[in-house]
Amino acid sequence: MNVLRDKVVYDFVKENIEMIVTNAPKILRDEIPYLIIAALHETFRKPTIWALRKRLS
């Protein structure tokens, strides 16, 4: 894993999460938290995932 790349991806998602959710097609909106969590799961520790999930709910 490229830690720097993963950090950049995480920072982008964290900073733009509202824009991503707002602009997503309605059908995908319910899936977005799970897609992001799945994408980040291998890279970040569980506390980060839980914090992201809490922010999205």
Coordinates of C-alpha atoms in Angstrom, one line a residue, residues 10 17 20 43 50-51:
Y10 CA -8.7 9.9 2.8
I17 CA -17.8 14.2 1.8
I20 CA -19.8 13.8 -2.8
T43 CA -6.1 1.4 4.7
W50 CA -16.5 4.4 12.8
A51 CA -16.0 8.1 12.9

